[in-house]
PDB file of C-alpha atoms in Angstrom:
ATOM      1  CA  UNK W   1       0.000   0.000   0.000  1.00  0.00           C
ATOM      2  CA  UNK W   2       1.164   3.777  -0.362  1.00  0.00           C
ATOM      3  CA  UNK W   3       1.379   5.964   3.030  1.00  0.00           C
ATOM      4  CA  UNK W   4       2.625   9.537   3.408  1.00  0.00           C
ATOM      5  CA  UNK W   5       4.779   8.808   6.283  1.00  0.00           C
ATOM      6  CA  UNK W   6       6.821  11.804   8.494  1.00  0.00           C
ATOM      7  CA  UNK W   7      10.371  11.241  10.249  1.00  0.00           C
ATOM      8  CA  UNK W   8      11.414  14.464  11.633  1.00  0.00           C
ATOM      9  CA  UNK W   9       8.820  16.541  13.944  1.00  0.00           C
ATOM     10  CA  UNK W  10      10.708  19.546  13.017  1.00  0.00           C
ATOM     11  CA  UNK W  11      10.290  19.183   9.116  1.00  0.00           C
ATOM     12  CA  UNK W  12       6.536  19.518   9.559  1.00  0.00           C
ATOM     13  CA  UNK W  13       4.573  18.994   6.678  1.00  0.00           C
ATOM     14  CA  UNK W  14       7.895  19.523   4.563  1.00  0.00           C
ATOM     15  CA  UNK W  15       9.065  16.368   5.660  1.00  0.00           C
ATOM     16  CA  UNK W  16       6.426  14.288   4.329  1.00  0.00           C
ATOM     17  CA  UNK W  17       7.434  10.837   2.195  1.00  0.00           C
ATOM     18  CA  UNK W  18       5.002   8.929  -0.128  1.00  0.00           C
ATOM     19  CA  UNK W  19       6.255   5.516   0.744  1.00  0.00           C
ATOM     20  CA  UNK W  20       4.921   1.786  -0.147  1.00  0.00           C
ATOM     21  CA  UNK W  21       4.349  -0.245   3.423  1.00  0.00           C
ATOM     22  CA  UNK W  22       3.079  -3.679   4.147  1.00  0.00           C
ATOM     23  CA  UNK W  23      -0.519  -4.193   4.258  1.00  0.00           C
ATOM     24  CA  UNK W  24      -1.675  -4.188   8.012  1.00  0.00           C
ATOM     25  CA  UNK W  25      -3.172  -7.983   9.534  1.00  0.00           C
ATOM     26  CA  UNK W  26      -6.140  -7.504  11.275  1.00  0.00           C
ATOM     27  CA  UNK W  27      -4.997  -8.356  15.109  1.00  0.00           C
ATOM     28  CA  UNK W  28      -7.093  -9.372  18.018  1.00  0.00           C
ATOM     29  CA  UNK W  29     -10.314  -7.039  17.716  1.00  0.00           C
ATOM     30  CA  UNK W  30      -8.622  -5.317  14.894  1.00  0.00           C
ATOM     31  CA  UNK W  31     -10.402  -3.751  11.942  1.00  0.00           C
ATOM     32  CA  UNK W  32      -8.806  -3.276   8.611  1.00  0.00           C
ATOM     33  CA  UNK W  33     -10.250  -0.795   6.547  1.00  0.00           C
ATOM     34  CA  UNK W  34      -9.276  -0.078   2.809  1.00  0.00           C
ATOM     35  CA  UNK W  35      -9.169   3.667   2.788  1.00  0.00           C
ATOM     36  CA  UNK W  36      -9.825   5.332  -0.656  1.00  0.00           C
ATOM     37  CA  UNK W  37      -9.917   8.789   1.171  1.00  0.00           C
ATOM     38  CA  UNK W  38      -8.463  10.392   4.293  1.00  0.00           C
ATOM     39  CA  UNK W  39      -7.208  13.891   5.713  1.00  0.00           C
ATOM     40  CA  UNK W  40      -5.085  15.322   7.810  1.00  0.00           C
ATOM     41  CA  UNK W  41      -4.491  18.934   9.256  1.00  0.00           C
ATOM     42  CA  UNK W  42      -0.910  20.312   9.392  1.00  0.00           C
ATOM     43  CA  UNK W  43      -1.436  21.264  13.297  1.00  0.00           C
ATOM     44  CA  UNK W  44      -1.324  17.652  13.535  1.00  0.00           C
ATOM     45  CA  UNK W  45       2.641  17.803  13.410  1.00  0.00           C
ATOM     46  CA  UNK W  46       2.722  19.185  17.001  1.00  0.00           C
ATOM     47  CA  UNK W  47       0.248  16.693  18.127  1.00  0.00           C
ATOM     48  CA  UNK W  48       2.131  14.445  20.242  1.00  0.00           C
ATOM     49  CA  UNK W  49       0.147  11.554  19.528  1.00  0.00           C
ATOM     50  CA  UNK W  50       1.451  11.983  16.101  1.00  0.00           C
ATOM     51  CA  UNK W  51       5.068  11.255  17.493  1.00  0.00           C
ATOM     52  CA  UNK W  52       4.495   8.903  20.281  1.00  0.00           C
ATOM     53  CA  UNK W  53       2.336   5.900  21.405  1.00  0.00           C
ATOM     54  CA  UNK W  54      -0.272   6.173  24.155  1.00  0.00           C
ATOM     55  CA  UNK W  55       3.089   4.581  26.527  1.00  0.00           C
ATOM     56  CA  UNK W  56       5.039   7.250  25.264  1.00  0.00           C
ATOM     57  CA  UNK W  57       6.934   4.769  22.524  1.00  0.00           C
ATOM     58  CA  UNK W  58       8.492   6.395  19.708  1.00  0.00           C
ATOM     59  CA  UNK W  59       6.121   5.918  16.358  1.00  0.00           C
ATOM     60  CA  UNK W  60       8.311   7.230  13.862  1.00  0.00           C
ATOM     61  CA  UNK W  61       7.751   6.827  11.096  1.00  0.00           C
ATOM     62  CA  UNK W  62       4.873   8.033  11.903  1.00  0.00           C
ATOM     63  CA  UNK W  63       1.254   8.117   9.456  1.00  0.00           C
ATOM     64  CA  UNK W  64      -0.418  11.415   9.582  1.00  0.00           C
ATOM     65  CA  UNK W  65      -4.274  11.734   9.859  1.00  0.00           C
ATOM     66  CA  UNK W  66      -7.397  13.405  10.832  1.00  0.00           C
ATOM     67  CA  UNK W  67     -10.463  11.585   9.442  1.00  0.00           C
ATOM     68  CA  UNK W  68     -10.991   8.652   7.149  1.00  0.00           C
ATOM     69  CA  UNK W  69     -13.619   6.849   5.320  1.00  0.00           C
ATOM     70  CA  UNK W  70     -13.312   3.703   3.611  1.00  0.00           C
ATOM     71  CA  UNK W  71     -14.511  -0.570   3.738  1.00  0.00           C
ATOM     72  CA  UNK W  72     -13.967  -3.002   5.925  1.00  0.00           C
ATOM     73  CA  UNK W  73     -12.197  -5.710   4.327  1.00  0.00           C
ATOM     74  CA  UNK W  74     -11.044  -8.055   7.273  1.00  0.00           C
ATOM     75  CA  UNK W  75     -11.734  -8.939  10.815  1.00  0.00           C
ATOM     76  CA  UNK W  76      -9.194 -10.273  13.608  1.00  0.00           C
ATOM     77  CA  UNK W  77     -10.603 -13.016  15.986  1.00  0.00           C
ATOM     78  CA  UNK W  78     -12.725 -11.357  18.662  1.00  0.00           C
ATOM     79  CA  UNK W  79     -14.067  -8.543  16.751  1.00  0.00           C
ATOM     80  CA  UNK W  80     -17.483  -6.984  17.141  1.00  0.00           C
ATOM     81  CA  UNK W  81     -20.199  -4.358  15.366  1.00  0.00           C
ATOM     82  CA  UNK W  82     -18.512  -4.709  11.752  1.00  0.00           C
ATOM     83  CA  UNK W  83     -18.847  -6.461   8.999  1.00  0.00           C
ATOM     84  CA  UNK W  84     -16.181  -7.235   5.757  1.00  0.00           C
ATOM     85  CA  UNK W  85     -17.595  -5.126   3.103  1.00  0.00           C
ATOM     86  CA  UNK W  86     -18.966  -2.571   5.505  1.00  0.00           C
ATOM     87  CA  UNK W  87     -18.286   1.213   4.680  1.00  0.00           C
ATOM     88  CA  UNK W  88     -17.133   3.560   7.343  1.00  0.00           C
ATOM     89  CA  UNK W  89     -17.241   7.112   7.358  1.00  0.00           C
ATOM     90  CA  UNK W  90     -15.715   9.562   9.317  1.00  0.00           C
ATOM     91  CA  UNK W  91     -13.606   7.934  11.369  1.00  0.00           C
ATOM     92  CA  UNK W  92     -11.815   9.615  14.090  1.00  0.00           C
ATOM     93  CA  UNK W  93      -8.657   8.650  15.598  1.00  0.00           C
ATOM     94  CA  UNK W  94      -9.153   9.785  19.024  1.00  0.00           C
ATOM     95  CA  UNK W  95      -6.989   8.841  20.837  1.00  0.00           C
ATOM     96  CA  UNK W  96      -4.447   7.962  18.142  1.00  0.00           C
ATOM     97  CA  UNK W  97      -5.291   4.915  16.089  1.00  0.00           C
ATOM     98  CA  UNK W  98      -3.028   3.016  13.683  1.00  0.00           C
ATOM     99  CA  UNK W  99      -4.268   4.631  10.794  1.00  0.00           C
ATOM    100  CA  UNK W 100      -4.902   6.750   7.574  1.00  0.00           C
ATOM    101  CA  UNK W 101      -3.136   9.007   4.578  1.00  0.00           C
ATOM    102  CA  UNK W 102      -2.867   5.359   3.430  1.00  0.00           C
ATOM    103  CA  UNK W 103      -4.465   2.718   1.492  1.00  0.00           C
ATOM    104  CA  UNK W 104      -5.594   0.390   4.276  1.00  0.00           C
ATOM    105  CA  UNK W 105      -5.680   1.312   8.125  1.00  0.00           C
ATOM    106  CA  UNK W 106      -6.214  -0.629  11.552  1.00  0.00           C
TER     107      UNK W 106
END
């Protein structure tokens, strides 16, 4: 999949890389969602949650976004209240999800 990823906090949205990444694997109660559209706002560079995990982990290189909409197209074991093939819209990532100016998102 293609992902605008960012490195360096201090670049801000000058620093931002269209990369290919791996597909994500639906995880215990994940949801994957194929994301044909997404946002992001360039405040979210000082957002710390765009920098580090909720245990204050280091998630560089990091995958801006705000909001995305897109279809469910897998499950992991345990999951509830979606379906594969299931659109989403206007998902927020709050707190900080694993997710979005990409293809696919968790």
């Amino acid at each position: 999949m293609k992902a605008i990823v960012v490195t360096d906090e201090a670049a801000g949205t000058a620093g931002m890389t269209l990369v290919e990444r791996p597909e994500p694997q639906a995880a215990l109660n994940d949801v994957v969602v194929q994301v044909p559209a997404s946002g992001f706002v360039p405040t979210e560079m000082a957002w710390p949650s765009t920098w580090t995990d909720r245990l204050d982990r280091d998630r560089t290189p990091s995958i801006p976004e705000h909001e995305l909409a897109g279809v469910v197209t897998a499950l992991g074991y345990g999951t509830t209240g979606r379906s594969v093939g299931q659109r989403v819209p206007q998902v927020r990532s709050l707190p900080k999800a694993r997710f979005s100016t990409r293809q696919f998102a968790l």
